[in-house]
JSON list of C-alpha atoms in Angstrom, two decimals:
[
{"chain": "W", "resi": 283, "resn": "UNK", "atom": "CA", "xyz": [131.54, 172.34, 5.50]},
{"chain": "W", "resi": 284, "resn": "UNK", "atom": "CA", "xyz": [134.90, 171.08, 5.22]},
{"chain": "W", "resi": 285, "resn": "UNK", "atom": "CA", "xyz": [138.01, 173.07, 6.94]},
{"chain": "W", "resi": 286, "resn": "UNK", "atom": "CA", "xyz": [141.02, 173.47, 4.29]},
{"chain": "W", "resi": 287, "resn": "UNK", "atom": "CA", "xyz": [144.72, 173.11, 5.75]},
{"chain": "W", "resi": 288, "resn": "UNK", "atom": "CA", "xyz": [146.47, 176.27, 5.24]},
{"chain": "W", "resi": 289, "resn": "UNK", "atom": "CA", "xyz": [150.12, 175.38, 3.42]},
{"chain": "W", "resi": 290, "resn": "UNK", "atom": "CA", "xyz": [152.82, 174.13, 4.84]},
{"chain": "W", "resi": 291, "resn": "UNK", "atom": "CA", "xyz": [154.24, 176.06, 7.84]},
{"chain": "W", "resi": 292, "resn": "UNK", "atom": "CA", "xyz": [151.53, 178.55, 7.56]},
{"chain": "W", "resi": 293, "resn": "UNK", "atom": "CA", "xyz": [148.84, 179.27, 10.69]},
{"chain": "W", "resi": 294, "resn": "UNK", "atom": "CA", "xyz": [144.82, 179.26, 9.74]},
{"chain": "W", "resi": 295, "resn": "UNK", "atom": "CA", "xyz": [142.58, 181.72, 11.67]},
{"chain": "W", "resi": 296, "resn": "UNK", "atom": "CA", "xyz": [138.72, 181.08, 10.74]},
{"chain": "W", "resi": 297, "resn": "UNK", "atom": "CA", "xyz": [136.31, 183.27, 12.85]},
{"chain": "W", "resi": 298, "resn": "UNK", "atom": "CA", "xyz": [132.67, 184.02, 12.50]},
{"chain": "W", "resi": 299, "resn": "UNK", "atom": "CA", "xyz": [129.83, 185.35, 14.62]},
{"chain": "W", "resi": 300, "resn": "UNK", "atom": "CA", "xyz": [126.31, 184.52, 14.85]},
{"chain": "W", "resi": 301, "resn": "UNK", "atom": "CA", "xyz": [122.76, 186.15, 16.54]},
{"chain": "W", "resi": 302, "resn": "UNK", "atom": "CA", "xyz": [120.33, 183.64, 18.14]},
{"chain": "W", "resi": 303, "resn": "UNK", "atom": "CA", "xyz": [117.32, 185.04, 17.66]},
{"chain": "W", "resi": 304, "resn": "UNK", "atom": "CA", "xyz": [117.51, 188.66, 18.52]},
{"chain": "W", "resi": 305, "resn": "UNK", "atom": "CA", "xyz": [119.94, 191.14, 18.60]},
{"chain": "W", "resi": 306, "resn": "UNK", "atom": "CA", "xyz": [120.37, 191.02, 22.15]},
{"chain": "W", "resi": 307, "resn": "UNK", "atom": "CA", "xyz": [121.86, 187.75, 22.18]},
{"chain": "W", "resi": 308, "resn": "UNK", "atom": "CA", "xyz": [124.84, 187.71, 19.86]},
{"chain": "W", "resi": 309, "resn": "UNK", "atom": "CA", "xyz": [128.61, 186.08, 19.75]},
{"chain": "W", "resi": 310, "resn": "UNK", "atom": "CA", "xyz": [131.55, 185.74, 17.95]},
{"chain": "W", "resi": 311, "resn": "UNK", "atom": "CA", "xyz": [135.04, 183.49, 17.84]},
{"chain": "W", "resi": 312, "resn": "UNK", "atom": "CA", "xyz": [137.63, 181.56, 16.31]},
{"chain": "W", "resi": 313, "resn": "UNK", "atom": "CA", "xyz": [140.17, 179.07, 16.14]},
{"chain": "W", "resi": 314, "resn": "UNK", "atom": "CA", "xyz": [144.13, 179.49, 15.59]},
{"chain": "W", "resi": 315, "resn": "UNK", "atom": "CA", "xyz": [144.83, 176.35, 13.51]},
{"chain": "W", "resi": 316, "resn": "UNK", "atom": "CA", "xyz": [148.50, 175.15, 12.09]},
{"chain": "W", "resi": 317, "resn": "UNK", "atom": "CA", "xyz": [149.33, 173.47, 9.17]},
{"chain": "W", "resi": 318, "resn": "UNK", "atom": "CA", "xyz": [148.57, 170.04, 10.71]},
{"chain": "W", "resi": 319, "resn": "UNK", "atom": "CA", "xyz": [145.11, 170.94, 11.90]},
{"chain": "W", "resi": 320, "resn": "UNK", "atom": "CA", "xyz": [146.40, 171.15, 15.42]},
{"chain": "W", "resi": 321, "resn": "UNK", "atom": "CA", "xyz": [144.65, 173.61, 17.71]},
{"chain": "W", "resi": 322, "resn": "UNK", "atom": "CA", "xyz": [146.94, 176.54, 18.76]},
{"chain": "W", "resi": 323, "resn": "UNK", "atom": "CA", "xyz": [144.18, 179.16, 20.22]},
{"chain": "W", "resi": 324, "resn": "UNK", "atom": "CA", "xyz": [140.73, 179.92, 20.49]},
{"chain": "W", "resi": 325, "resn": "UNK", "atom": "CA", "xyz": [138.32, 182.41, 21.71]},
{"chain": "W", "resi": 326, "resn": "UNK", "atom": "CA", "xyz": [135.05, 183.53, 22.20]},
{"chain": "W", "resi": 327, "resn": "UNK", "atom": "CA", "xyz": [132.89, 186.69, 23.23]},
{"chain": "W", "resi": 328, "resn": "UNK", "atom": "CA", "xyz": [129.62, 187.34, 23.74]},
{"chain": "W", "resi": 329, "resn": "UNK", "atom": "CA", "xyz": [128.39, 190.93, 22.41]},
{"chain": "W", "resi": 330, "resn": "UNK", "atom": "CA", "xyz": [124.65, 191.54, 23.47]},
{"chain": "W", "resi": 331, "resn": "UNK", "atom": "CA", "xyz": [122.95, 193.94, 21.36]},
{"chain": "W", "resi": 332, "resn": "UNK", "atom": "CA", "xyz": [124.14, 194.39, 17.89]},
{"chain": "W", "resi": 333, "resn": "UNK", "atom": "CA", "xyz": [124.36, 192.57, 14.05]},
{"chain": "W", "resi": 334, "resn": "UNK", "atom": "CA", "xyz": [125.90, 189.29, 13.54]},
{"chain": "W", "resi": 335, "resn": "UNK", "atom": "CA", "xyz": [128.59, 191.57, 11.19]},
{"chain": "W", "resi": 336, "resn": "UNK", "atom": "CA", "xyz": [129.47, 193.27, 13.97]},
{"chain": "W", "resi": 337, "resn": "UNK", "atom": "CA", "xyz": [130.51, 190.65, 15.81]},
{"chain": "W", "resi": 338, "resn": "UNK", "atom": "CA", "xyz": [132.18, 188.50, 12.60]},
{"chain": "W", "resi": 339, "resn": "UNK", "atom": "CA", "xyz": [134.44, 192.02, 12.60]},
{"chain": "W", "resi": 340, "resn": "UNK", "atom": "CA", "xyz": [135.39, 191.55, 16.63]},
{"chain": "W", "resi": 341, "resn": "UNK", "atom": "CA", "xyz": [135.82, 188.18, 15.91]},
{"chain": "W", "resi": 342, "resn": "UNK", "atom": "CA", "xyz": [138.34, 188.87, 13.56]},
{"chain": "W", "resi": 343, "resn": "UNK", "atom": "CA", "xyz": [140.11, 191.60, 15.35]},
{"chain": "W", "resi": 344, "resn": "UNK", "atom": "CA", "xyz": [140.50, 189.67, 18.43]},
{"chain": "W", "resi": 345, "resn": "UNK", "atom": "CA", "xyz": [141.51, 186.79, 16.34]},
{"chain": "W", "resi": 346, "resn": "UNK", "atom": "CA", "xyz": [144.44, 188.98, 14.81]},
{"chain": "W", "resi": 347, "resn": "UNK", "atom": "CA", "xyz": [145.20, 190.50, 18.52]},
{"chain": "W", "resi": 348, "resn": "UNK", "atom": "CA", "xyz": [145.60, 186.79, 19.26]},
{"chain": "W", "resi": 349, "resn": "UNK", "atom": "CA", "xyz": [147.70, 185.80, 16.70]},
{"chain": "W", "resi": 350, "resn": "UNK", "atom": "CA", "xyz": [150.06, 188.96, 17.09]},
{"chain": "W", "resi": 351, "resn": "UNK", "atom": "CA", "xyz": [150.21, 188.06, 20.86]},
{"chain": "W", "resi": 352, "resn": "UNK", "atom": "CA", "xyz": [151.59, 184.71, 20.28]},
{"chain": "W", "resi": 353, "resn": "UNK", "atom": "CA", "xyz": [154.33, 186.25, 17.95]},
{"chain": "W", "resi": 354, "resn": "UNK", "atom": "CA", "xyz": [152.24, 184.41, 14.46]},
{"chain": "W", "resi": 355, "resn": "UNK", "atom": "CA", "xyz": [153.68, 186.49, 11.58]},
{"chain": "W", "resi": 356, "resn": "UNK", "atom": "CA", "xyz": [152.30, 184.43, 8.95]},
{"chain": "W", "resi": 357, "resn": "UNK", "atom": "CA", "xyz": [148.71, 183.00, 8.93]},
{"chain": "W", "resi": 358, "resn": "UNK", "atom": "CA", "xyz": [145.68, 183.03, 6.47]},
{"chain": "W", "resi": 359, "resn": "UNK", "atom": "CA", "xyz": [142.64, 184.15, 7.64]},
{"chain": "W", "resi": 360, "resn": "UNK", "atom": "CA", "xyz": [139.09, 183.25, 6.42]},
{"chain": "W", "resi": 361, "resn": "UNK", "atom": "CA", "xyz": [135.72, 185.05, 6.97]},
{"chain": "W", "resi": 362, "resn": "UNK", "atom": "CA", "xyz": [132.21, 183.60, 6.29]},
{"chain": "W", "resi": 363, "resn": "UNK", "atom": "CA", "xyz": [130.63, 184.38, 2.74]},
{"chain": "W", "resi": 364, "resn": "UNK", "atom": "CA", "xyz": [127.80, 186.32, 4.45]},
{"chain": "W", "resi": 365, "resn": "UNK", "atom": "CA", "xyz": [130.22, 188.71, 6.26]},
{"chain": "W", "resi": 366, "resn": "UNK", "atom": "CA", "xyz": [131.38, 189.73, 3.30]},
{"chain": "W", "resi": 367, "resn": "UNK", "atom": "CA", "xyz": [128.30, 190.02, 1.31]},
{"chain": "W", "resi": 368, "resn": "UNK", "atom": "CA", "xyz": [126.76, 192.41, 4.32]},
{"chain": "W", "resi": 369, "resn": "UNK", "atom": "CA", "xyz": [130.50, 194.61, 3.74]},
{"chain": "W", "resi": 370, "resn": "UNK", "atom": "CA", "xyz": [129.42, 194.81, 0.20]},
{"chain": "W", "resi": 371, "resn": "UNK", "atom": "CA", "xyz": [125.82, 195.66, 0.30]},
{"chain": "W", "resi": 372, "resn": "UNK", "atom": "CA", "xyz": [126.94, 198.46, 2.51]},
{"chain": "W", "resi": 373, "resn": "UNK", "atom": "CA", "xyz": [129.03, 199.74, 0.12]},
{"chain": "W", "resi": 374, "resn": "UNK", "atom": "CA", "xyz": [126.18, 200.38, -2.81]},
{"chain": "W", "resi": 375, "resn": "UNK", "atom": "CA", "xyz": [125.85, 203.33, -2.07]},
{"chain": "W", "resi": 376, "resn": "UNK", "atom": "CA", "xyz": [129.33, 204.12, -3.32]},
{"chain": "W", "resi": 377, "resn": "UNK", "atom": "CA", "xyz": [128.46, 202.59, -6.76]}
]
């Protein structure tokens, strides 16, 4: 997988979270990435028991805390194809 620049003067936050094996051993993070590729945060958390979508979410709210911490108003965020296909299977029943 390549990582795509964000434009010019903008800041990149790509997160994702992942279970090794069992859901009692589960994490999530993220980089804060600028417009040059150069590293401006990261973080990381380890969540114990619960779904690899649960912890893409915390990754992306901490991510976002993050950002708003360091005063970023403008970034692009990107989330994993899989988080997003588990947000809309659990939607169905709405359809």
């Amino acid at each position: 997988m390549k990582w795509n620049k964000p434009p010019t003067g903008w800041v990149k936050l790509n997160t994702d979270g992942t279970m090794h094996g069992n859901l009692s051993k589960v994490d999530g993070g993220g980089v804060l990435r600028s417009s040059n590729g150069d590293w401006i945060g990261r973080f990381a958390r380890k969540m114990g028991g619960t779904l690899s979508t649960v912890a893409e979410l915390w990754a992306l709210k901490d991510g976002l805390t993050m950002a708003k911490q360091m005063g970023l108003k403008i970034f692009v965020f990107r989330w994993t194809l899989s988080l997003l296909f588990s947000l809309f299977q659990g939607l169905q029943w709405l359809i």
